GROMACS .gro file of N, CA and C in nm:
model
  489
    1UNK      N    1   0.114  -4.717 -16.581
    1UNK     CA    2  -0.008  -4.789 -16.615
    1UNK      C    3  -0.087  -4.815 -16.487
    2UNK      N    4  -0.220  -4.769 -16.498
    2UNK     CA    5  -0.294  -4.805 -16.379
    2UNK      C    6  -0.298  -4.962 -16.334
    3UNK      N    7  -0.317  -4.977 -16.191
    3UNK     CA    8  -0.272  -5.139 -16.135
    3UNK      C    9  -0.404  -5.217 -16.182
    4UNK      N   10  -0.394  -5.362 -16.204
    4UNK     CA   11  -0.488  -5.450 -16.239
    4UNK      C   12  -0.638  -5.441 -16.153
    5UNK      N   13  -0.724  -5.432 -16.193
    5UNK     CA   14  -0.865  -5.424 -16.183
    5UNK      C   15  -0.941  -5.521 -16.188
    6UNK      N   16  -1.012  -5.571 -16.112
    6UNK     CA   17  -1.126  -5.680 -16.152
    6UNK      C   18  -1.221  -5.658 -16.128
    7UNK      N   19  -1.345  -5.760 -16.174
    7UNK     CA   20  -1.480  -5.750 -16.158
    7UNK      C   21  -1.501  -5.711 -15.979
    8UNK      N   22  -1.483  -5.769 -15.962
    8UNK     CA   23  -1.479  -5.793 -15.798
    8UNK      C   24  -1.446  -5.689 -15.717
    9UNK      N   25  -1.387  -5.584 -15.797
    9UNK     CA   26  -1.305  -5.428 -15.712
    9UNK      C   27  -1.386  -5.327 -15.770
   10UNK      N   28  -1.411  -5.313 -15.880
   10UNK     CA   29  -1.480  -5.239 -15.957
   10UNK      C   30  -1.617  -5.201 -15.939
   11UNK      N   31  -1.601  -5.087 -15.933
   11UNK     CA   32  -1.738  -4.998 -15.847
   11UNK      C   33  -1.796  -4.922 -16.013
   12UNK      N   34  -1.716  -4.865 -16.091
   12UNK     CA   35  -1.779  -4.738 -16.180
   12UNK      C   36  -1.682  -4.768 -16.297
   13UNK      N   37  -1.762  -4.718 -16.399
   13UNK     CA   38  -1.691  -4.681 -16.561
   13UNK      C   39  -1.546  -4.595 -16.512
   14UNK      N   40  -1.518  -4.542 -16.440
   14UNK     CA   41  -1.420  -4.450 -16.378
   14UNK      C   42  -1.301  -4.569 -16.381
   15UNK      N   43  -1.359  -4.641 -16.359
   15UNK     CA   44  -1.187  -4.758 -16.329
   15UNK      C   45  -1.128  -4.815 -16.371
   16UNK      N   46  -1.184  -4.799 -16.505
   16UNK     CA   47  -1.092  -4.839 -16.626
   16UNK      C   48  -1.048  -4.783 -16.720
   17UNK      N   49  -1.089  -4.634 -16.653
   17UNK     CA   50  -0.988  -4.558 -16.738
   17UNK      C   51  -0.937  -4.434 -16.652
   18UNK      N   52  -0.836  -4.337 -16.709
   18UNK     CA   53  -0.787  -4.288 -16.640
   18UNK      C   54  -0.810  -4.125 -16.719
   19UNK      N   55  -0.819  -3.997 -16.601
   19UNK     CA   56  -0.821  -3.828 -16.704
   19UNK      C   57  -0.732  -3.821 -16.789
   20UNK      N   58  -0.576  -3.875 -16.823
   20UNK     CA   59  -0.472  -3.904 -16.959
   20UNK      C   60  -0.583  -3.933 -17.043
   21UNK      N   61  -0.622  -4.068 -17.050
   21UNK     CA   62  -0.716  -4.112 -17.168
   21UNK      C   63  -0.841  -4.046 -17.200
   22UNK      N   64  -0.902  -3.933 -17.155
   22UNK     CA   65  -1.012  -3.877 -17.213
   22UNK      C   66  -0.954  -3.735 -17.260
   23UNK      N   67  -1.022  -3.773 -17.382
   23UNK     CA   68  -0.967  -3.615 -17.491
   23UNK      C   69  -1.125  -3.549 -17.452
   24UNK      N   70  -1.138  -3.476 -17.374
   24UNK     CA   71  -1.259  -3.364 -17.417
   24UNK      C   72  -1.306  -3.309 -17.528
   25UNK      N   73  -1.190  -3.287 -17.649
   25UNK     CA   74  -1.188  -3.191 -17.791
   25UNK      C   75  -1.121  -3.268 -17.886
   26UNK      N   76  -1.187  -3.373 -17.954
   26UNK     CA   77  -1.119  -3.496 -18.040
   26UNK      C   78  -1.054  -3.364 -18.143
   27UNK      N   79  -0.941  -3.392 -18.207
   27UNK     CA   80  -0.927  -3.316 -18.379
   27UNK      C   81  -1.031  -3.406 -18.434
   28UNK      N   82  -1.013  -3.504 -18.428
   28UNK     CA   83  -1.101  -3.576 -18.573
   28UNK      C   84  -1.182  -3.580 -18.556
   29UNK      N   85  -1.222  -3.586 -18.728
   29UNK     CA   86  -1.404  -3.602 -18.764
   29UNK      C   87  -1.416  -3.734 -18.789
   30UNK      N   88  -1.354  -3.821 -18.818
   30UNK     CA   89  -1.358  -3.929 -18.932
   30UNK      C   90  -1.423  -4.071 -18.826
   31UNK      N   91  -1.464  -4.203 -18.861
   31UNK     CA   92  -1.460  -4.302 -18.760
   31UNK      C   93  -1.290  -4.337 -18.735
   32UNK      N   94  -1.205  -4.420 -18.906
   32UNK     CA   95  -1.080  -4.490 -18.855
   32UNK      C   96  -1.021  -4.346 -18.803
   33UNK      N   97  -1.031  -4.191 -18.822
   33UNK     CA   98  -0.922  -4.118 -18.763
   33UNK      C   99  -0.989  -4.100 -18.609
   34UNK      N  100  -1.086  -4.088 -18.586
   34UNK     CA  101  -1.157  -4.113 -18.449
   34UNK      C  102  -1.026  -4.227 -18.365
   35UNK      N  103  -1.073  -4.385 -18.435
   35UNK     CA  104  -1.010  -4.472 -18.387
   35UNK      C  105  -0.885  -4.405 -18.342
   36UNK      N  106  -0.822  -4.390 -18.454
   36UNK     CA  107  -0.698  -4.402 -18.461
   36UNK      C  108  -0.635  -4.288 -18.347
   37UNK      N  109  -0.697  -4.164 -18.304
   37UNK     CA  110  -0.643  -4.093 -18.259
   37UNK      C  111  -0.647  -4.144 -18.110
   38UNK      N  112  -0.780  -4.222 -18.046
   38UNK     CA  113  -0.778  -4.279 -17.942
   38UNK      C  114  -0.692  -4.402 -17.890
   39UNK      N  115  -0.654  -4.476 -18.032
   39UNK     CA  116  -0.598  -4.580 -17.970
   39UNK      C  117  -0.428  -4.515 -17.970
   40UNK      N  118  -0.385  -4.403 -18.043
   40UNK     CA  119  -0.246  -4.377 -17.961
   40UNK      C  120  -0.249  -4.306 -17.848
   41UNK      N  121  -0.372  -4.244 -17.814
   41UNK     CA  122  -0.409  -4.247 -17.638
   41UNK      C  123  -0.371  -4.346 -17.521
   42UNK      N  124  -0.447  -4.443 -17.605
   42UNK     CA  125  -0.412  -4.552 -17.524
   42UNK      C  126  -0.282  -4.651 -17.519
   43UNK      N  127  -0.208  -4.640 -17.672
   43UNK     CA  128  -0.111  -4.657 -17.668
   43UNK      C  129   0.034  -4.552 -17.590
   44UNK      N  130   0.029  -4.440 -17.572
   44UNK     CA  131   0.098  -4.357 -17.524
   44UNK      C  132   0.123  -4.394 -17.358
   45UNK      N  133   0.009  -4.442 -17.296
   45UNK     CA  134  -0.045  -4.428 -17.205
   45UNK      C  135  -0.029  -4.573 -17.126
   46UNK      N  136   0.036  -4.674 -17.235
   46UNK     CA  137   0.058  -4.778 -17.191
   46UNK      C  138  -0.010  -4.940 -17.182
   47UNK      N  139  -0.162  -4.860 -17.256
   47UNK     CA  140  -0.237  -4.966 -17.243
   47UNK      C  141  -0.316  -5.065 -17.346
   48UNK      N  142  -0.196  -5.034 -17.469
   48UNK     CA  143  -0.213  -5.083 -17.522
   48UNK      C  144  -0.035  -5.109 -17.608
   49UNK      N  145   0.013  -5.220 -17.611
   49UNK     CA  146   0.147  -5.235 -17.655
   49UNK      C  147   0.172  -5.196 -17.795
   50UNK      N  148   0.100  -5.256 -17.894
   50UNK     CA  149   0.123  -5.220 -18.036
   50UNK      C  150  -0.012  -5.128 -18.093
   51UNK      N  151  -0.019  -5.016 -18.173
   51UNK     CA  152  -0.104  -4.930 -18.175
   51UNK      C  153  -0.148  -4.976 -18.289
   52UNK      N  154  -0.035  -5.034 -18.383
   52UNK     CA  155  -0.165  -5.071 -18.499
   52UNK      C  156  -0.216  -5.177 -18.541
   53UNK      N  157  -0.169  -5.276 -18.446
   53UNK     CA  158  -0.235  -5.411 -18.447
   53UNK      C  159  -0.373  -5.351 -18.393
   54UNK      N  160  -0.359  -5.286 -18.302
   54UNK     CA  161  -0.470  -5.329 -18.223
   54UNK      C  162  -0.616  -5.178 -18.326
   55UNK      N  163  -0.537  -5.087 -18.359
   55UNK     CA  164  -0.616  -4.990 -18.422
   55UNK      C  165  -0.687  -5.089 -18.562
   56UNK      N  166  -0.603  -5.190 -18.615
   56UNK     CA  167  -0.698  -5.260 -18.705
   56UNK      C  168  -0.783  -5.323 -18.675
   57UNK      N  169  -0.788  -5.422 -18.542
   57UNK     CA  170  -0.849  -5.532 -18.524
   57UNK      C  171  -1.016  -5.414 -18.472
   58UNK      N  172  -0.939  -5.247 -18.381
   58UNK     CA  173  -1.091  -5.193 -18.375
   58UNK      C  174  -1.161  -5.153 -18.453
   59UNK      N  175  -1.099  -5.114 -18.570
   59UNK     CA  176  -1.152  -5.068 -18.742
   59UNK      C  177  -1.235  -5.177 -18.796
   60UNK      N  178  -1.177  -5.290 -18.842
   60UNK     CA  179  -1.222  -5.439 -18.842
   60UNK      C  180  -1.331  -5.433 -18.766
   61UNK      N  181  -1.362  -5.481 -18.621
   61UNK     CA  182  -1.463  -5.494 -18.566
   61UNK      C  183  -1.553  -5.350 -18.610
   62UNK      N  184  -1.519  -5.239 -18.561
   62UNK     CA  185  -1.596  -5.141 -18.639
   62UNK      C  186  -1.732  -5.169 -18.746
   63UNK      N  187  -1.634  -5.248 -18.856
   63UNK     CA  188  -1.704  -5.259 -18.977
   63UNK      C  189  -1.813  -5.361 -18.934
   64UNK      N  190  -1.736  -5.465 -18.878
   64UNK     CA  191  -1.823  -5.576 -18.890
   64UNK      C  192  -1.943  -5.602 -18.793
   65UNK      N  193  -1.956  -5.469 -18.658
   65UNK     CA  194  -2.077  -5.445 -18.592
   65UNK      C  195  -2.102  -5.381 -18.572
   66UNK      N  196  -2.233  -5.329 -18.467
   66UNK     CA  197  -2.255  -5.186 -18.465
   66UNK      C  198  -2.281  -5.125 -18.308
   67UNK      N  199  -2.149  -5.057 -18.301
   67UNK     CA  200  -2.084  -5.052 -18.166
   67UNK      C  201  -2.137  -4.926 -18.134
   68UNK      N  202  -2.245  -4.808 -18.185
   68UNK     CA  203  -2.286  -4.738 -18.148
   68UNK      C  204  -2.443  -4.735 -18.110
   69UNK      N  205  -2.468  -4.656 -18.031
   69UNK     CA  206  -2.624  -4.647 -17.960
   69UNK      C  207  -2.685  -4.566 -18.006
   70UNK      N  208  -2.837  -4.564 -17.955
   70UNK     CA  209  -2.928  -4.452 -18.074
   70UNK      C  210  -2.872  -4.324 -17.976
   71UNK      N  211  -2.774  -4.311 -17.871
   71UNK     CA  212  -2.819  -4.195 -17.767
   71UNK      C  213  -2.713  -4.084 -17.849
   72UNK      N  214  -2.604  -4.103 -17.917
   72UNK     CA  215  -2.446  -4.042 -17.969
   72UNK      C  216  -2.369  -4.087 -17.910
   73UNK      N  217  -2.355  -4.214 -17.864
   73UNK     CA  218  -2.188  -4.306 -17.793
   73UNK      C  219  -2.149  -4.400 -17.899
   74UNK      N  220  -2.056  -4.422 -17.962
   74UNK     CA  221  -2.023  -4.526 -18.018
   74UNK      C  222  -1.928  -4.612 -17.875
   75UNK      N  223  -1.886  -4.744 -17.905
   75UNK     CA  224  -1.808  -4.789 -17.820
   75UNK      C  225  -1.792  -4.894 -17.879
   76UNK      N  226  -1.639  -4.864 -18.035
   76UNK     CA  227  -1.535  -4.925 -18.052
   76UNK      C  228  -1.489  -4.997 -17.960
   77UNK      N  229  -1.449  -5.139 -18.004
   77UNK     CA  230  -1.385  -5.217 -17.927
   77UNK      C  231  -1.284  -5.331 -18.002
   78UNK      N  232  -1.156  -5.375 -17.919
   78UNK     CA  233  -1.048  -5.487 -18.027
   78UNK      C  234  -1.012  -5.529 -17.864
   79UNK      N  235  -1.020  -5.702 -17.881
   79UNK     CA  236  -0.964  -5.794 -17.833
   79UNK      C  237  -0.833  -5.821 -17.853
   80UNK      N  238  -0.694  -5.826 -17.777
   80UNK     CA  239  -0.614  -5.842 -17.834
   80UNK      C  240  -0.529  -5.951 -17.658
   81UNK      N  241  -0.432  -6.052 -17.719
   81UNK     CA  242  -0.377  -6.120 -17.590
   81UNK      C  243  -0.267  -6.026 -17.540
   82UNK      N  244  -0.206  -5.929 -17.616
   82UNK     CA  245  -0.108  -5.830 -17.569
   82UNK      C  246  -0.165  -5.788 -17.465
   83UNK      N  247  -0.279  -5.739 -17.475
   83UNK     CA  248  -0.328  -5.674 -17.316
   83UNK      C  249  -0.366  -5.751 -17.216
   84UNK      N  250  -0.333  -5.636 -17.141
   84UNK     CA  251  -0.349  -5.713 -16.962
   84UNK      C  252  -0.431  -5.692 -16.879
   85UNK      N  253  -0.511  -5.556 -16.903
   85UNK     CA  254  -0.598  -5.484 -16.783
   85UNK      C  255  -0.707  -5.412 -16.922
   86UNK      N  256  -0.835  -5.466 -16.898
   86UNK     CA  257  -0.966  -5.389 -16.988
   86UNK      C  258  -0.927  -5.235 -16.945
   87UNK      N  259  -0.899  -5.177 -17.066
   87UNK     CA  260  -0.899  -5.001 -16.975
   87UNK      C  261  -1.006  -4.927 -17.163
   88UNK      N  262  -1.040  -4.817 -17.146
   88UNK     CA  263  -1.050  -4.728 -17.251
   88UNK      C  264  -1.053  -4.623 -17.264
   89UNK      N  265  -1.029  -4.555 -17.356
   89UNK     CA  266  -1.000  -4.392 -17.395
   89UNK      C  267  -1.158  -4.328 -17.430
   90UNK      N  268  -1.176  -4.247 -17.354
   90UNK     CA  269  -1.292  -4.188 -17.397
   90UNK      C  270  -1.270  -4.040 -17.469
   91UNK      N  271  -1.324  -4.046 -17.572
   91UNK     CA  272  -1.325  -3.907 -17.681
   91UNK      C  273  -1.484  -3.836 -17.703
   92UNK      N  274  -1.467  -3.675 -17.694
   92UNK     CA  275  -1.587  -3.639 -17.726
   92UNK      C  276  -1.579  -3.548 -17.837
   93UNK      N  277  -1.661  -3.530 -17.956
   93UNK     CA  278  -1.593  -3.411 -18.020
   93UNK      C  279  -1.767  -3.309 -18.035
   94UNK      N  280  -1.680  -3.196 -18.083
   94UNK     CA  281  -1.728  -3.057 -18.018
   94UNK      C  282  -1.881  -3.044 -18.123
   95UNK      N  283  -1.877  -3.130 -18.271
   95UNK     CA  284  -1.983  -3.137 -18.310
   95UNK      C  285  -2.045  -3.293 -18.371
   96UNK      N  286  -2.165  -3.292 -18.334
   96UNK     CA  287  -2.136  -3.477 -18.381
   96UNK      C  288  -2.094  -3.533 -18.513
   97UNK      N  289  -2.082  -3.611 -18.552
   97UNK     CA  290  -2.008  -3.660 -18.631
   97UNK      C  291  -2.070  -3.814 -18.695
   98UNK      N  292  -2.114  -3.801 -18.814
   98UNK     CA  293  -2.184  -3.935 -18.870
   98UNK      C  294  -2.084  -4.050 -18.812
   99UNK      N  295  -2.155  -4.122 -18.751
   99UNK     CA  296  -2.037  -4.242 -18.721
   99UNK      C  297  -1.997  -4.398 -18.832
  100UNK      N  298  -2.170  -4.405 -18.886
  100UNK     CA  299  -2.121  -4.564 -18.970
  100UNK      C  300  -2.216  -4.486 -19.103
  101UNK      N  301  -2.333  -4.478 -19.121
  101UNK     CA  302  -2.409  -4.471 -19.200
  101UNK      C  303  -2.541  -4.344 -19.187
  102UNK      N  304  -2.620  -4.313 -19.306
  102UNK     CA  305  -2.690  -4.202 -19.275
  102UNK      C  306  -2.819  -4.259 -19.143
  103UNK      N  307  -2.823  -4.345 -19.153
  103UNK     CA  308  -2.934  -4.406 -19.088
  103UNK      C  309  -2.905  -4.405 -18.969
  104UNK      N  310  -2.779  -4.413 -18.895
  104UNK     CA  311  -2.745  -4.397 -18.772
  104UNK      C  312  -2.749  -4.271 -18.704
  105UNK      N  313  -2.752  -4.240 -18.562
  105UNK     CA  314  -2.781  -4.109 -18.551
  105UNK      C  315  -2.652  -4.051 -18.507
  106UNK      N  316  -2.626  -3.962 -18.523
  106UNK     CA  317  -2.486  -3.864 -18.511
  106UNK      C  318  -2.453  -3.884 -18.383
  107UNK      N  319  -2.280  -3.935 -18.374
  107UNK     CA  320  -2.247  -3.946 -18.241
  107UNK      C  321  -2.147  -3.816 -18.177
  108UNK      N  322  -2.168  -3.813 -18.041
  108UNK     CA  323  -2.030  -3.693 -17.980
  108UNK      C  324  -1.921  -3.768 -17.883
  109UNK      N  325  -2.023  -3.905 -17.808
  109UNK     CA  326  -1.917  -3.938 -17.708
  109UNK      C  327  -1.836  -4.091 -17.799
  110UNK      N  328  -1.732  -4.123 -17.785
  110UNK     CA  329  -1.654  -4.247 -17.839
  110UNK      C  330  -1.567  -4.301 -17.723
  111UNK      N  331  -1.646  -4.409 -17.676
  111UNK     CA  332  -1.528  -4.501 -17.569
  111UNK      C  333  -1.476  -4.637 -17.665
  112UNK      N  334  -1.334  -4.599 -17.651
  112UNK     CA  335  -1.249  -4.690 -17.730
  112UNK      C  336  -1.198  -4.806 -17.624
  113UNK      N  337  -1.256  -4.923 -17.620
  113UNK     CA  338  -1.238  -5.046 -17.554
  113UNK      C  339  -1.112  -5.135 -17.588
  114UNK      N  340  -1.035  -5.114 -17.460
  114UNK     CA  341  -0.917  -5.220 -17.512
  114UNK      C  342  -0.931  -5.331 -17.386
  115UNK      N  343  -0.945  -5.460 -17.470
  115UNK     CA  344  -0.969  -5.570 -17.401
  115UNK      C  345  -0.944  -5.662 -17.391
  116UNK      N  346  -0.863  -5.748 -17.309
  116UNK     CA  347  -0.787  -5.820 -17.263
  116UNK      C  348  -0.860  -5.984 -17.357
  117UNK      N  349  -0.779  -6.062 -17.430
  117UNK     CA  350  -0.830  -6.174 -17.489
  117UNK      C  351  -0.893  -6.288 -17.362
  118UNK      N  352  -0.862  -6.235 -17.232
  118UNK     CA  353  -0.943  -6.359 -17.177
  118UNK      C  354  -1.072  -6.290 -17.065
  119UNK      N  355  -1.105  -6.166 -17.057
  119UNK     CA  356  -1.172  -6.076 -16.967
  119UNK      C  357  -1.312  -6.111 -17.068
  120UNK      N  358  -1.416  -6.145 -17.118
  120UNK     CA  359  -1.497  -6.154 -17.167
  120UNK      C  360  -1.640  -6.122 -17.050
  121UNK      N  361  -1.625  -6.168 -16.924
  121UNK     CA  362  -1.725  -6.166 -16.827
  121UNK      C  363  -1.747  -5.976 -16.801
  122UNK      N  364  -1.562  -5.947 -16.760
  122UNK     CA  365  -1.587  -5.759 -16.754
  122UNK      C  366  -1.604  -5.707 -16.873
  123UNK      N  367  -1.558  -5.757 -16.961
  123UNK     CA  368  -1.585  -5.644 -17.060
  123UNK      C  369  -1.734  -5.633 -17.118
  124UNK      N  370  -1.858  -5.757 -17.088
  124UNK     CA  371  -1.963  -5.739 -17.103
  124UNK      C  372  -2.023  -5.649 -17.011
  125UNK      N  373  -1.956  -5.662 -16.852
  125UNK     CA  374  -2.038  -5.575 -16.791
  125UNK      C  375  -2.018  -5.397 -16.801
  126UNK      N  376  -1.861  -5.398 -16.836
  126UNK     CA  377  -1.878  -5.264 -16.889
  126UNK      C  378  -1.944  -5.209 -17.004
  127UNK      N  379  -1.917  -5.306 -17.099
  127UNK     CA  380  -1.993  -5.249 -17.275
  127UNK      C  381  -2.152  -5.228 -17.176
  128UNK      N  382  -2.204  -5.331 -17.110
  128UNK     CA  383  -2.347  -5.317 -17.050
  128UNK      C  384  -2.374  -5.192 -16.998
  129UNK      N  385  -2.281  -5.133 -16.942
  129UNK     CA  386  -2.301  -4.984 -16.820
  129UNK      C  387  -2.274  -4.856 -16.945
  130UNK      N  388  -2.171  -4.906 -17.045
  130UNK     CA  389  -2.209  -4.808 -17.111
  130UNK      C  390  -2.352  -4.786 -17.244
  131UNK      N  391  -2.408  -4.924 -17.245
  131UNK     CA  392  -2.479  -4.900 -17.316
  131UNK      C  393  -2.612  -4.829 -17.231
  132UNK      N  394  -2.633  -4.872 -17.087
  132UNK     CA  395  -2.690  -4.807 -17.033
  132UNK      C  396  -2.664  -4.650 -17.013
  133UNK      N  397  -2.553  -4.612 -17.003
  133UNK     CA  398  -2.518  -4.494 -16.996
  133UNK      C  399  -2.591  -4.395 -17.110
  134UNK      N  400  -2.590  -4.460 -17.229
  134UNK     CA  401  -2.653  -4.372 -17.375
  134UNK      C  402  -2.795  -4.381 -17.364
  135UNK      N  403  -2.856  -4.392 -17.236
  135UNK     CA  404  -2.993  -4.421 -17.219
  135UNK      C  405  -3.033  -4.304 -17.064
  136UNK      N  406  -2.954  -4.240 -17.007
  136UNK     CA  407  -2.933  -4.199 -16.912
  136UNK      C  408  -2.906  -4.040 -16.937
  137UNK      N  409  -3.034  -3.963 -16.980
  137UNK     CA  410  -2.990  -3.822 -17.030
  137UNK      C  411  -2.904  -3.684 -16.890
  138UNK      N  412  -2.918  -3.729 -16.802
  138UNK     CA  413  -2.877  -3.687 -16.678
  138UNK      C  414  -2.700  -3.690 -16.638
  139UNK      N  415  -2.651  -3.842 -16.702
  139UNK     CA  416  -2.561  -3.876 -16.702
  139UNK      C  417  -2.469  -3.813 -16.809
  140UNK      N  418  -2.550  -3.826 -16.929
  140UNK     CA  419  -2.512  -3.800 -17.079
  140UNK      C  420  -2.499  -3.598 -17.080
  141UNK      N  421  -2.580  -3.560 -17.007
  141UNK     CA  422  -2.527  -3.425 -16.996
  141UNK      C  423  -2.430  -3.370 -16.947
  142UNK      N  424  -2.412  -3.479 -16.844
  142UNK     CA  425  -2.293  -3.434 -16.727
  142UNK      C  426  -2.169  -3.451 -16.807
  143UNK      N  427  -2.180  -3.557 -16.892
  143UNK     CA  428  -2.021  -3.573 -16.975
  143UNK      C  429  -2.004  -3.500 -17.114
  144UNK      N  430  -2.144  -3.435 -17.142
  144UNK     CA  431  -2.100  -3.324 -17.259
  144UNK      C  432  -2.084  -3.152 -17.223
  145UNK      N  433  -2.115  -3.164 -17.050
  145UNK     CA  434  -2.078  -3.026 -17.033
  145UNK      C  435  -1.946  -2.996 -16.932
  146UNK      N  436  -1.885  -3.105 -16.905
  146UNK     CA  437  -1.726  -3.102 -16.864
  146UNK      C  438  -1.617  -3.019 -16.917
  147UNK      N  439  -1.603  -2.940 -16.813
  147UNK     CA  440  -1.506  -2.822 -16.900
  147UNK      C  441  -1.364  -2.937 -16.943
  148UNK      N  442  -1.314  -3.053 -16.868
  148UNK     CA  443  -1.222  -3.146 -16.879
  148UNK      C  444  -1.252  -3.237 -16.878
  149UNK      N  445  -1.102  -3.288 -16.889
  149UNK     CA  446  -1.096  -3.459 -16.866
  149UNK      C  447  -1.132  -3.535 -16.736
  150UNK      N  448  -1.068  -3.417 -16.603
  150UNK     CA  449  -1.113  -3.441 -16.502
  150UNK      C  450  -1.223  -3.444 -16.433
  151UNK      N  451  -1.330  -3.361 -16.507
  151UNK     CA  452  -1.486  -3.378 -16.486
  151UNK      C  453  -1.531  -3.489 -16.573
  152UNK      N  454  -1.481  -3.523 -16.672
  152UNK     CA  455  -1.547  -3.636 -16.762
  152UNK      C  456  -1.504  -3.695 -16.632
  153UNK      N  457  -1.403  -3.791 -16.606
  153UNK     CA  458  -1.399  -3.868 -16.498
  153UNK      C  459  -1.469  -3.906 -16.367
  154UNK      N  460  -1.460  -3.761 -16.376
  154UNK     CA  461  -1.574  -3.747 -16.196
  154UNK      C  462  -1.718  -3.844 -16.240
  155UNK      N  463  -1.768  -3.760 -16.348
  155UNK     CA  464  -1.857  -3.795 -16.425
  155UNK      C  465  -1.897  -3.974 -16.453
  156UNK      N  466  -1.755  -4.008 -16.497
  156UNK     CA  467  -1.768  -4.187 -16.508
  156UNK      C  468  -1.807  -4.216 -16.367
  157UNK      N  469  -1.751  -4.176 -16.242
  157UNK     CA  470  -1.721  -4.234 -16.123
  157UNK      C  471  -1.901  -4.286 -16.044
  158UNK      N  472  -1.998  -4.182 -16.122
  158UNK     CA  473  -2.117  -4.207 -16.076
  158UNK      C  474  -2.170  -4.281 -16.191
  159UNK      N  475  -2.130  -4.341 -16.285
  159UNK     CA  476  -2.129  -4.429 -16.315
  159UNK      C  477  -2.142  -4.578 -16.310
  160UNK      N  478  -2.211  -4.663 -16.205
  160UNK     CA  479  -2.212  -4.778 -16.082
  160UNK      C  480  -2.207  -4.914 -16.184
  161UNK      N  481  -2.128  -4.988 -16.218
  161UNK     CA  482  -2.185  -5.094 -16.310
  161UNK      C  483  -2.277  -5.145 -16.276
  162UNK      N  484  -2.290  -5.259 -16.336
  162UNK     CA  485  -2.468  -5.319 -16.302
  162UNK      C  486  -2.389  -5.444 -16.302
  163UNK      N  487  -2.478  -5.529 -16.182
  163UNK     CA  488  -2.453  -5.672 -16.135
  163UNK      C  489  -2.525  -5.726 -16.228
   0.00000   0.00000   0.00000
């Protein structure tokens, strides 16, 4: 498991997650199989202890807001006290994929947010950098033409949060 992170160290979207957690080529089409396939990413991976506590509470929130941008990012997210370190799995799949409703616009990128029950200050500033990110067509190209996981990454690293 990558070592604890804070506001205070944290330079880029890159640092809270790691090339393990980004699938370049999701299988799924679905939102909960979306979820679901990212959060045993993140469960595999350590960073998240129980996979289906926490895959409900992001389904749940799912429903109950709307965690995607007009750009194609959704960014699922579940609060849980099991966790220790904000990290997330980023998924892209190869064609977009209705995410909530027809009215929404078809998403490709999905960052799955796992977030620590008392981190509320970082996890705004990341949800913030990525919502900026779905606004950033320069950025947004660079992470749909990554032959890998390891270029998605590179990719997060210029990524700079915002103060």
């Amino acid at each position: 498991m990558p070592p604890e992170i804070t506001a205070t160290t944290t330079r880029s979207l890159a640092d809270y997650t790691l090339p393990p957690l980004i699938i370049p080529r999701l299988r799924s089409r679905n939102v909960p199989d979306i979820i679901a396939e990212l959060t045993q990413v993140l469960h595999q991976h350590g960073c998240v202890r129980e996979s289906l506590p926490f895959y409900h509470a992001a389904l749940n929130q799912e429903f109950l807001s709307n965690p995607a941008s007009g750009s194609g990012i959704a960014f699922p997210h579940a609060r849980s006290a099991s966790i220790k370190f904000l990290r997330f799995a980023l998924g892209r799949v190869p064609e977009p994929v209705q995410w909530r409703t027809q009215d929404h616009l078809p998403i490709q990128l999905i960052f799955l947010i796992a977030i620590p029950a008392t981190e509320a200050t970082l996890y705004l500033q990341v949800l913030s950098r990525v919502a900026k990110l779905s606004r950033e067509q320069e950025g947004l190209a660079e992470l749909m033409a990554a032959a890998d996981a390891a270029q998605m990454h590179a990719a997060l690293e210029r990524c700079r949060l915002l103060n």
